[in-house]
mmCIF file of C-alpha atoms and ligand atoms in Angstrom:
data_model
loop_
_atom_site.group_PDB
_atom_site.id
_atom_site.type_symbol
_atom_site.label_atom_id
_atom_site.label_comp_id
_atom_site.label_asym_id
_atom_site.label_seq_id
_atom_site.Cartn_x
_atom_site.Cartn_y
_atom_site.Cartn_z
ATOM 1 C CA UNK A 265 27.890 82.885 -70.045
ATOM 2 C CA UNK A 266 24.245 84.344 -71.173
ATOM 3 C CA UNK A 267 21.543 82.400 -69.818
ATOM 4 C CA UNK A 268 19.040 82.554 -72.941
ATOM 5 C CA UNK A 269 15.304 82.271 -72.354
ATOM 6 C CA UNK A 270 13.025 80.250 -74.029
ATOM 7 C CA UNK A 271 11.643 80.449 -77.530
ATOM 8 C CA UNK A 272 11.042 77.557 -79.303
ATOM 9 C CA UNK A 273 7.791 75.802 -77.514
ATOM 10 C CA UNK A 274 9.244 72.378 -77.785
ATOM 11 C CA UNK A 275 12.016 72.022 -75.159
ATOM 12 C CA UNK A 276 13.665 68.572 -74.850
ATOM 13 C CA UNK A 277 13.823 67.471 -71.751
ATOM 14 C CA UNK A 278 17.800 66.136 -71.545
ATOM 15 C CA UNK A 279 18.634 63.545 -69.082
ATOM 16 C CA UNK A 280 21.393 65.900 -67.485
ATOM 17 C CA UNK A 281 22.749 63.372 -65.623
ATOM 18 C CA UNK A 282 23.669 61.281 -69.186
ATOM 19 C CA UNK A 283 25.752 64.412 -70.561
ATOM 20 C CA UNK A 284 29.080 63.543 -72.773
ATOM 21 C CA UNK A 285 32.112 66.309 -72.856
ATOM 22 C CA UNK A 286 32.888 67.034 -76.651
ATOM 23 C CA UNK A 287 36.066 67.994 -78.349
ATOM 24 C CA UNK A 288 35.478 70.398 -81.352
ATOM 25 C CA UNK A 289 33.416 68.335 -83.868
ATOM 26 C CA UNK A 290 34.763 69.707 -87.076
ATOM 27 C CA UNK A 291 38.803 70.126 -85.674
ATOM 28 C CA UNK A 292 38.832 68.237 -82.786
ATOM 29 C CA UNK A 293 40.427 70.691 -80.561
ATOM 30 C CA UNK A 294 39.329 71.933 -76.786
ATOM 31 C CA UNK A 295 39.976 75.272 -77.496
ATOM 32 C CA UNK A 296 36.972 77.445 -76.775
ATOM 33 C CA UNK A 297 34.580 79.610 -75.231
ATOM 34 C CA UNK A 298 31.772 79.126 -73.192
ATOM 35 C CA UNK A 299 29.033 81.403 -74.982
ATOM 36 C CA UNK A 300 25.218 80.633 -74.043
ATOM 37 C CA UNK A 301 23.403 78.419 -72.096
ATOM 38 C CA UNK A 302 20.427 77.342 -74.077
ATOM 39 C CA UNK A 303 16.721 76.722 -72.903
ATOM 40 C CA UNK A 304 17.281 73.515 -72.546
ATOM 41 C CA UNK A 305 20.034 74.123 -70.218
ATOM 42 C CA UNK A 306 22.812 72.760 -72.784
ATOM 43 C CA UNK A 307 26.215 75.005 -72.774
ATOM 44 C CA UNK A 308 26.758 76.308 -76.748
ATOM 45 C CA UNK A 309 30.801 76.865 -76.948
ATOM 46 C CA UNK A 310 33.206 78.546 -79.744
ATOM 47 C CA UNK A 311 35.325 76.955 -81.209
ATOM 48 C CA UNK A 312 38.245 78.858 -81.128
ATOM 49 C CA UNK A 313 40.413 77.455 -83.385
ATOM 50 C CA UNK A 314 37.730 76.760 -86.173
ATOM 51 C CA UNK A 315 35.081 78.888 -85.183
ATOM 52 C CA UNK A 316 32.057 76.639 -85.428
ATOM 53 C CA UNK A 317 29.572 76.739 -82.283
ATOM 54 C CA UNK A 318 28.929 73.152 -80.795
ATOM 55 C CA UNK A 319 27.044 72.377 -77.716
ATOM 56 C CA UNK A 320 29.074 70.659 -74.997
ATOM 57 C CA UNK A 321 28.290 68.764 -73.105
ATOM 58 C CA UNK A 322 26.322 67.058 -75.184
ATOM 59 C CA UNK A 323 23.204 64.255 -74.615
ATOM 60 C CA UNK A 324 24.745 61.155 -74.790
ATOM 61 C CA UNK A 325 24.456 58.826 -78.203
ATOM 62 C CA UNK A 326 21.547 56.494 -76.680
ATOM 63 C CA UNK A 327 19.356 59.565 -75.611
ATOM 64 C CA UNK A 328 19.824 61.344 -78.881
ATOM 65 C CA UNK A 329 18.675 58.134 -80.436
ATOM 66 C CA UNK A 330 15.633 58.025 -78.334
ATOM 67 C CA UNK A 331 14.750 61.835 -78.491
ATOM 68 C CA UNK A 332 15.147 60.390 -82.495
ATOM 69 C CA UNK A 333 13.072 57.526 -82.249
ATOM 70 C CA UNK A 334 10.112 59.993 -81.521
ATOM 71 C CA UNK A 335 11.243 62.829 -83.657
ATOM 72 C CA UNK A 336 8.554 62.926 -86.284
ATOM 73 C CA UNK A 337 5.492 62.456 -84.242
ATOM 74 C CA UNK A 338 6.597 64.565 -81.466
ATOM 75 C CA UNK A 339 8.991 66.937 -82.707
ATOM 76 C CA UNK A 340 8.622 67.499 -86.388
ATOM 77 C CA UNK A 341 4.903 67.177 -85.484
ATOM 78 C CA UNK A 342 4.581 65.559 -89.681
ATOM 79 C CA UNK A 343 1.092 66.888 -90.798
ATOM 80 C CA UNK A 344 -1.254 64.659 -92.523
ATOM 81 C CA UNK A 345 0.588 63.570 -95.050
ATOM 82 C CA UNK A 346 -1.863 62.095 -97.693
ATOM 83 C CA UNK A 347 -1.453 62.922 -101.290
ATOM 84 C CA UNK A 348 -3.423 63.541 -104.091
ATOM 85 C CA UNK A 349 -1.294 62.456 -107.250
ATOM 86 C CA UNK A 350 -3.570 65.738 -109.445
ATOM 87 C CA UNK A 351 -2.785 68.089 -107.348
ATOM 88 C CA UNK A 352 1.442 67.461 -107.426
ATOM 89 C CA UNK A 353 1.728 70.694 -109.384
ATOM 90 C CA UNK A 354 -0.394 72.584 -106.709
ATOM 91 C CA UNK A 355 1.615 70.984 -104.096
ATOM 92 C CA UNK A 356 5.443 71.804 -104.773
ATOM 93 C CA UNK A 357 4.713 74.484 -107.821
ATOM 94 C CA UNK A 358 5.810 74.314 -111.349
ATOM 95 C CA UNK A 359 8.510 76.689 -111.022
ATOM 96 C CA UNK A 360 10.854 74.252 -110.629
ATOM 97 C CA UNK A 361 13.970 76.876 -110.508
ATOM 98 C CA UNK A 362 12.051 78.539 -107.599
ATOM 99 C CA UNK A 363 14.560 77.455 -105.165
ATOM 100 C CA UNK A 364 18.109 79.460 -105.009
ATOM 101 C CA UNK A 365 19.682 76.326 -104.401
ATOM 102 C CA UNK A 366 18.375 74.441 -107.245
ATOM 103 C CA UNK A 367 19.437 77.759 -109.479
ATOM 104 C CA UNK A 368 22.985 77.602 -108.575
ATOM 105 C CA UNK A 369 23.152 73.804 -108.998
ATOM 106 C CA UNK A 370 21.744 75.290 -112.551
ATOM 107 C CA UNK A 371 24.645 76.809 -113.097
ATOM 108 C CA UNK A 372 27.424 74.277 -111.891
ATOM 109 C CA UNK A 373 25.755 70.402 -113.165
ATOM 110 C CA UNK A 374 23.702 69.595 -115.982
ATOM 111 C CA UNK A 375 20.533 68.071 -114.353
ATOM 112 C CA UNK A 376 19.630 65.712 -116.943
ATOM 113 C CA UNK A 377 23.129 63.783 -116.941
ATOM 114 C CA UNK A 378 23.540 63.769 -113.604
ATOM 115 C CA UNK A 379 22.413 61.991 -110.727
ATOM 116 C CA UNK A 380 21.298 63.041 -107.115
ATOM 117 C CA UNK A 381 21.392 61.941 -103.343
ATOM 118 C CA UNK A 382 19.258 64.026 -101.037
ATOM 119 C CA UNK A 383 20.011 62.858 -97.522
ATOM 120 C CA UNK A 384 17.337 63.475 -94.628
ATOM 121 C CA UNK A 385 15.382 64.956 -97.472
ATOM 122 C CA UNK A 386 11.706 65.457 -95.307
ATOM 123 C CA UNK A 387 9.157 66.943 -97.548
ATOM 124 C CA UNK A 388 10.747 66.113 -100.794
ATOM 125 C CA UNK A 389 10.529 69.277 -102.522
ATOM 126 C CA UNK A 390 14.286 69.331 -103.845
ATOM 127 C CA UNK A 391 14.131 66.030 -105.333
ATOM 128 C CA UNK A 392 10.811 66.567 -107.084
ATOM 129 C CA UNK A 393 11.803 69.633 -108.825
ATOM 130 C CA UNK A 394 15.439 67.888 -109.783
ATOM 131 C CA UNK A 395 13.812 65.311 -110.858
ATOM 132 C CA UNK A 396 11.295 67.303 -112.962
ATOM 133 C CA UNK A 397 15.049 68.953 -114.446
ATOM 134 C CA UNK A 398 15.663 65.775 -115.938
ATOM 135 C CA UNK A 399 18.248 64.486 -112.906
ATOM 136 C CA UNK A 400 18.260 60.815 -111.827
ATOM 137 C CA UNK A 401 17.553 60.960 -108.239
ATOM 138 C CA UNK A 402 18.002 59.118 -104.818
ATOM 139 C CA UNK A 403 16.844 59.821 -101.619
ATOM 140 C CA UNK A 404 17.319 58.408 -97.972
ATOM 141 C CA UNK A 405 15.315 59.367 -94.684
ATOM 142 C CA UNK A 406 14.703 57.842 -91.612
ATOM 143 C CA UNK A 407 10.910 58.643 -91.761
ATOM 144 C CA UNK A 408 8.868 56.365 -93.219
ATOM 145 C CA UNK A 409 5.704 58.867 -93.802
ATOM 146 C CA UNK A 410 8.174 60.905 -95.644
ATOM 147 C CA UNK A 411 9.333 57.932 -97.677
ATOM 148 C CA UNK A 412 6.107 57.349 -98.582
ATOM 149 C CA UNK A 413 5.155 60.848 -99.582
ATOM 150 C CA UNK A 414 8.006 61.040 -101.532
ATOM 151 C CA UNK A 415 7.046 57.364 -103.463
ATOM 152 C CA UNK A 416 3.202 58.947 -103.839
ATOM 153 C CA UNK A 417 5.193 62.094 -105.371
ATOM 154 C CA UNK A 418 6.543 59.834 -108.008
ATOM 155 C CA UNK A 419 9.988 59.500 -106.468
ATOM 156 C CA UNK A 420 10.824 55.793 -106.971
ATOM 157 C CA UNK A 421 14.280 55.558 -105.593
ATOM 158 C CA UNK A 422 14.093 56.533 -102.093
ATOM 159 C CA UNK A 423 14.797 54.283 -99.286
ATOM 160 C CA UNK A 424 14.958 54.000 -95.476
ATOM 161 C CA UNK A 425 18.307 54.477 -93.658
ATOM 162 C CA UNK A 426 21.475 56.122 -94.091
ATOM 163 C CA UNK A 427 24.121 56.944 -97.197
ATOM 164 C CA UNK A 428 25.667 53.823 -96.193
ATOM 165 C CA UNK A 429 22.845 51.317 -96.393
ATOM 166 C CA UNK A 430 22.937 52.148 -100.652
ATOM 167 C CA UNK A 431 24.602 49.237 -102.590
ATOM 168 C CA UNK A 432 28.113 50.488 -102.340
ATOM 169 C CA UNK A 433 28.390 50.649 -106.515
ATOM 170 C CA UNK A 434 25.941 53.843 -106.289
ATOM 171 C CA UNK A 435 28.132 56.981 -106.868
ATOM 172 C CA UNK A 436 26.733 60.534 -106.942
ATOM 173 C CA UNK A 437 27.192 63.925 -108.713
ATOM 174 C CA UNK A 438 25.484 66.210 -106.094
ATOM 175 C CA UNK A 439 24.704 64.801 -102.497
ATOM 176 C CA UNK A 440 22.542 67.866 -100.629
ATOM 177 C CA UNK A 441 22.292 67.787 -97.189
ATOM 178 C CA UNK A 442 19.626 70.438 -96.099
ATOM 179 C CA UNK A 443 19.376 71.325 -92.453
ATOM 180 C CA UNK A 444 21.278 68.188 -91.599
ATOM 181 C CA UNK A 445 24.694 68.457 -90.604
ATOM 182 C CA UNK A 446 23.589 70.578 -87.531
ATOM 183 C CA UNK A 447 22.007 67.138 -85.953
ATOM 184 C CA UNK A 448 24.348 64.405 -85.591
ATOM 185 C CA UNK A 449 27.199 64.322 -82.943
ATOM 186 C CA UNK A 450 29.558 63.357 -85.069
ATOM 187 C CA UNK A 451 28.747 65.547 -88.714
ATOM 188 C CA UNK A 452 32.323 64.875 -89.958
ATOM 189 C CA UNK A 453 31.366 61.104 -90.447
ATOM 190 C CA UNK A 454 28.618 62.000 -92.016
ATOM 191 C CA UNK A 455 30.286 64.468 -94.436
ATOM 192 C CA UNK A 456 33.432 61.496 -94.965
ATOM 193 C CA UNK A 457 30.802 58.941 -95.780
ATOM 194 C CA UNK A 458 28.732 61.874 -98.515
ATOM 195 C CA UNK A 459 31.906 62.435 -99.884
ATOM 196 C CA UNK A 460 33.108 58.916 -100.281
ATOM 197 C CA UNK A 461 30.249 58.299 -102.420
ATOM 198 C CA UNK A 462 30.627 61.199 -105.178
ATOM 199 C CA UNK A 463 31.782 60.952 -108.658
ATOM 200 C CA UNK A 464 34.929 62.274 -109.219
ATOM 201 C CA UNK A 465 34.216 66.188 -109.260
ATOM 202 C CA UNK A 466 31.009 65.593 -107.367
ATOM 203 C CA UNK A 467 29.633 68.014 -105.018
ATOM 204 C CA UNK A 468 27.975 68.491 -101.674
ATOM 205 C CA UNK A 469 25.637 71.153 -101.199
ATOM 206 C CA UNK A 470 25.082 72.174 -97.720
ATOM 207 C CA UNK A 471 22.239 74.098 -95.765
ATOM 208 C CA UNK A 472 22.267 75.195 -92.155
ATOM 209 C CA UNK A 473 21.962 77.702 -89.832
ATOM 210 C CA UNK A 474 25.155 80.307 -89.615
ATOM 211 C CA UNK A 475 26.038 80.522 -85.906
ATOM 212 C CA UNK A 476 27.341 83.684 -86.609
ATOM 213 C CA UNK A 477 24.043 85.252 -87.022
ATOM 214 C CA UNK A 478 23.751 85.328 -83.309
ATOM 215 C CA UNK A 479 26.747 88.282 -83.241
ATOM 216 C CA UNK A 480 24.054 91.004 -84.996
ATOM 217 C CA UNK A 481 20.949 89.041 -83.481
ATOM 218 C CA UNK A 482 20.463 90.237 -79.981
ATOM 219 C CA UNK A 483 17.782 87.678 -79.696
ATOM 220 C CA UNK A 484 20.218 84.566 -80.219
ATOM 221 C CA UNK A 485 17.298 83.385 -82.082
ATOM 222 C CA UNK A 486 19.553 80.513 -83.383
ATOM 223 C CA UNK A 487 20.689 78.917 -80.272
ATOM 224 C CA UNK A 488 17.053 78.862 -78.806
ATOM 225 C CA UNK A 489 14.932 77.207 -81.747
ATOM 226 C CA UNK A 490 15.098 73.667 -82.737
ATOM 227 C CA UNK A 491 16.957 72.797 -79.476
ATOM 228 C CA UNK A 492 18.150 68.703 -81.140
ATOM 229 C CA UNK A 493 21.056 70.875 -83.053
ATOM 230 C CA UNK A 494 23.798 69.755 -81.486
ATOM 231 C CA UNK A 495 26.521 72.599 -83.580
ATOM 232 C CA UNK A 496 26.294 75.628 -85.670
ATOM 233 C CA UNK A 497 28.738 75.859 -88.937
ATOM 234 C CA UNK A 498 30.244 79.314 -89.719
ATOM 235 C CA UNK A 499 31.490 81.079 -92.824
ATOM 236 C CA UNK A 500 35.096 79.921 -91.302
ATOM 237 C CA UNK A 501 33.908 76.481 -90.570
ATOM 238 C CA UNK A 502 32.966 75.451 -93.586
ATOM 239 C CA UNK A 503 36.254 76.895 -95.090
ATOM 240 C CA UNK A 504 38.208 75.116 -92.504
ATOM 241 C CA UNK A 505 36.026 72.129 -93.690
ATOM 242 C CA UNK A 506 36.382 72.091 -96.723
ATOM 243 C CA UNK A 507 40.547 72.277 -96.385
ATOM 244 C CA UNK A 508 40.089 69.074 -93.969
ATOM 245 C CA UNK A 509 38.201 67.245 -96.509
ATOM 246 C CA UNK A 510 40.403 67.710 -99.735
ATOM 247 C CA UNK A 511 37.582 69.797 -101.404
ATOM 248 C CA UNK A 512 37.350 73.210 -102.850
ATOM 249 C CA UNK A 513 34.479 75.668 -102.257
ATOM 250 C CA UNK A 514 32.540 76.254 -105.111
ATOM 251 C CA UNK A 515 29.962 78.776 -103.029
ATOM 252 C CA UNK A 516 29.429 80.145 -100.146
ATOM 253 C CA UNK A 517 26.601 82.324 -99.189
ATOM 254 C CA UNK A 518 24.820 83.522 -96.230
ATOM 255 C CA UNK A 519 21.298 84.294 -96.530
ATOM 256 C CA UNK A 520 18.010 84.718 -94.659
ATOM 257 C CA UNK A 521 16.324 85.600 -91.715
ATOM 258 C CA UNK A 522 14.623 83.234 -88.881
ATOM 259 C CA UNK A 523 11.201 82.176 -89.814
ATOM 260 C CA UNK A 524 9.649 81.321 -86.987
ATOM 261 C CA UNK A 525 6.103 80.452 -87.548
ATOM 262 C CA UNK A 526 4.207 78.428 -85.255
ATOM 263 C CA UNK A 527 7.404 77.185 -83.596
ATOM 264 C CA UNK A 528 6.748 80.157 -80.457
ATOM 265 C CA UNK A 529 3.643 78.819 -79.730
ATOM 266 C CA UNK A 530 1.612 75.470 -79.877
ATOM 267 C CA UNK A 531 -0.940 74.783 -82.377
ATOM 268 C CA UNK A 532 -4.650 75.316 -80.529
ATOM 269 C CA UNK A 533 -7.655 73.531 -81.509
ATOM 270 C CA UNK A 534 -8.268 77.078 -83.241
ATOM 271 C CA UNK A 535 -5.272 77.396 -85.372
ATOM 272 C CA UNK A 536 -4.882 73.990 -86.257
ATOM 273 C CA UNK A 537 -8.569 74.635 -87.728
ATOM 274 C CA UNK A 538 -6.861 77.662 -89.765
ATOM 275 C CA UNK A 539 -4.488 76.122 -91.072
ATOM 276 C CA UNK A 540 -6.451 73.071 -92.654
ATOM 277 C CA UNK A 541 -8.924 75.923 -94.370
ATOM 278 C CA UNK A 542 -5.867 77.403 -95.577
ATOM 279 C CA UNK A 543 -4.007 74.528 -96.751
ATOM 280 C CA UNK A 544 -7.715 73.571 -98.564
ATOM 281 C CA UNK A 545 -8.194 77.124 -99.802
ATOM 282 C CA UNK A 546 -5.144 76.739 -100.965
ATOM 283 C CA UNK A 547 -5.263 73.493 -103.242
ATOM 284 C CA UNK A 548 -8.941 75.404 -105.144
ATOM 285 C CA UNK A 549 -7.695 76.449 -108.393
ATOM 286 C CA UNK A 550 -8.149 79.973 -108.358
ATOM 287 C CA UNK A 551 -6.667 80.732 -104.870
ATOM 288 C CA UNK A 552 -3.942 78.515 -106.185
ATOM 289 C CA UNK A 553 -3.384 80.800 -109.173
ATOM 290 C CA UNK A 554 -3.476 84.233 -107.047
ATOM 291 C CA UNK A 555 -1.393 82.547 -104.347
ATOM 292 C CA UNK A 556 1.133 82.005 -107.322
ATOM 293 C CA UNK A 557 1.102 85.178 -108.883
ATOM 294 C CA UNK A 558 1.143 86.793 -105.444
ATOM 295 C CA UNK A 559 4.209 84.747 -104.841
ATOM 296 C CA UNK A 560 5.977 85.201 -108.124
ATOM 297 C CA UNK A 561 5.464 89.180 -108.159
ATOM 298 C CA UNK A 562 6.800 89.229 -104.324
ATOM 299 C CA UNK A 563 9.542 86.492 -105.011
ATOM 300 C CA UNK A 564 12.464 89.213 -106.375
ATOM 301 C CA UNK A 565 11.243 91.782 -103.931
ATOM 302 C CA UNK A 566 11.500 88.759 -101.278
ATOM 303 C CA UNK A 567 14.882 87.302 -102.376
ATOM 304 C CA UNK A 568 16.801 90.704 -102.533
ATOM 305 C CA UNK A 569 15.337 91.035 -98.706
ATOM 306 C CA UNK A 570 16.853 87.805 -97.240
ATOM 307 C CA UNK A 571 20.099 88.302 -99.476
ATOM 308 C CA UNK A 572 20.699 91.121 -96.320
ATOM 309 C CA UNK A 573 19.674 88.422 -93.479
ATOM 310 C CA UNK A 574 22.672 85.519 -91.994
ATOM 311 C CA UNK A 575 20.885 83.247 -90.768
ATOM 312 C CA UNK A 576 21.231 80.384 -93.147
ATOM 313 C CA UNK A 577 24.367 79.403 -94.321
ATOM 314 C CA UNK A 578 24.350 77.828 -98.205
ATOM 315 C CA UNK A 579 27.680 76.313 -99.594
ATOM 316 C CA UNK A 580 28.318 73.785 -102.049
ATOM 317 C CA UNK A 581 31.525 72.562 -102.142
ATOM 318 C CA UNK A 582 33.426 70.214 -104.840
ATOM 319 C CA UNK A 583 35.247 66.960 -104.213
ATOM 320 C CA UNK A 584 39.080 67.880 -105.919
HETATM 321 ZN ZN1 ZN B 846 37.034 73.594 -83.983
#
């Protein structure tokens, strides 16, 4: 087993005497390898039956909740999240096909008769820009800053809690999960619950690191960043997933490349200092427009780059 160093500034500190054995979480089997030990001192095995990476033991239920109930101020580290209501357009772009996910939905769902669940959905650039497409969109986080981000980004229908705290009668046509399923202990009851609530035909889109990545990574980047991930889908995984769950895959894609930013080292007084100038700079109108320009001449260049990276995986994958 490789011992893997540390990475990722903010190291949880497990209670290691409150660890819980797991069985596979996606087959349920005790077939695997022992692969890595991570920074945080938690064992990352292989499934070998179907092939997802899961760490085991894990933290038991009642610390994960408490490492949880502390997440955004202390691990997401939220930024100031005021808003001003002009500057929306500044603030998630008016491209609102910019993101390859949102294209591909593009091509499967017509936006304006359809209607969306983002779960977990943070900074609520997906469901602004769906929205914006004419969809009829729901969100639910367990972050109230980000709830009320979302509500002073015009998103009405967002709420506090999980899939299952919606009135039952709400049914969906795409439920997107982005960098979610790699949390919970149990992500099949997750995905059963998502999947439960789609229209006949509906989808689930799906985004989350590959934890095959780490075979042409020598770095293991993935298994030494954002230590609360708790397993690590795989191209296999998600097949084997999708056979479990009575769905067929309508896409499957790896893509990317880690982007670490200021995750290897803490913000100083200094670059915290930057980063406001920047974020201001950025919101003046014509720093705005070069930004943009900048970003739309780089964006093909940029996209045909990370279509050669693994480290994401992207599927979306349709209830039969
Ligand atoms: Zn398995």
């Amino acid at each position: 087993m490789k011992k893997l160093e540390k990475l990722d500034y903010r190291l949880p500190k497990w209670d290691m005497t409150d660890l819980q054995e797991r069985h596979c979480p996606i087959c349920g089997t005790l077939e695997n390898k022992q692969l890595y030990l991570r920074p945080d001192n938690l064992v990352v095995k292989n499934c070998g039956v179907c092939s997802v990476y899961y760490i085991s033991p894990s933290p038991s239920p009642e610390q994960i909740n408490q490492f949880y109930a502390q997440y955004d101020s202390n691990h997401r580290k939220t930024k100031d999240l005021r808003i001003n209501k002009s500057k929306l357009d500044l603030i998630f772009g008016t491209d609102h096909f910019g993101d390859l996910r949102i294209r591909k939905l593009a091509s499967m769902v017509d936006f304006k008769n359809s209607s969306f669940l983002d779960v977990g959905f943070g900074i609520p650039y997906f469901l602004y820009h769906l929205q914006k497409l004419g969809g009829n969109v729901f969100g639910v986080e367990y972050d109230n800053q980000a709830i009320d981000y979302a509500r002073q980004s015009g998103l009405d229908n967002v709420f506090f809690g999980k899939i299952s705290d919606l009135p039952k009668e709400l049914k969906f046509d795409v439920i997107s999960m982005n960098d979610l399923i790699e949390h919970p202990l149990n992500p099949l009851d997750l995905l059963n619950e998502a999947f439960e609530r789609l229209n006949p035909g509906g989808r689930i889109l799906i985004w989350t690191p590959n934890g095959d990545f780490s075979k042409k990574d020598p770095n293991s980047t993935t298994f030494r960043v954002d230590l609360e991930h708790m397993q690590y889908f795989t191209t296999k995984s998600i097949a084997y997933l999708a056979s479990k769950l009575n769905a067929s895959i309508e896409h499957l894609e790896c893509y990317g490349f880690p982007a670490l930013g200021d995750l290897v080292a803490p913000q100083t007084a200094m670059t915290t200092a930057m980063s406001k100038l920047k974020t201001r700079l950025k919101d003046f109108y014509p720093v705005h427009m070069a930004n943009e320009f900048k970003r739309l001449y780089l964006k093909r260049a940029y996209e045909f780059n990370n279509r050669k990276g693994s480290y994401h995986l992207f599927a979306i994958l349709q209830k039969k």
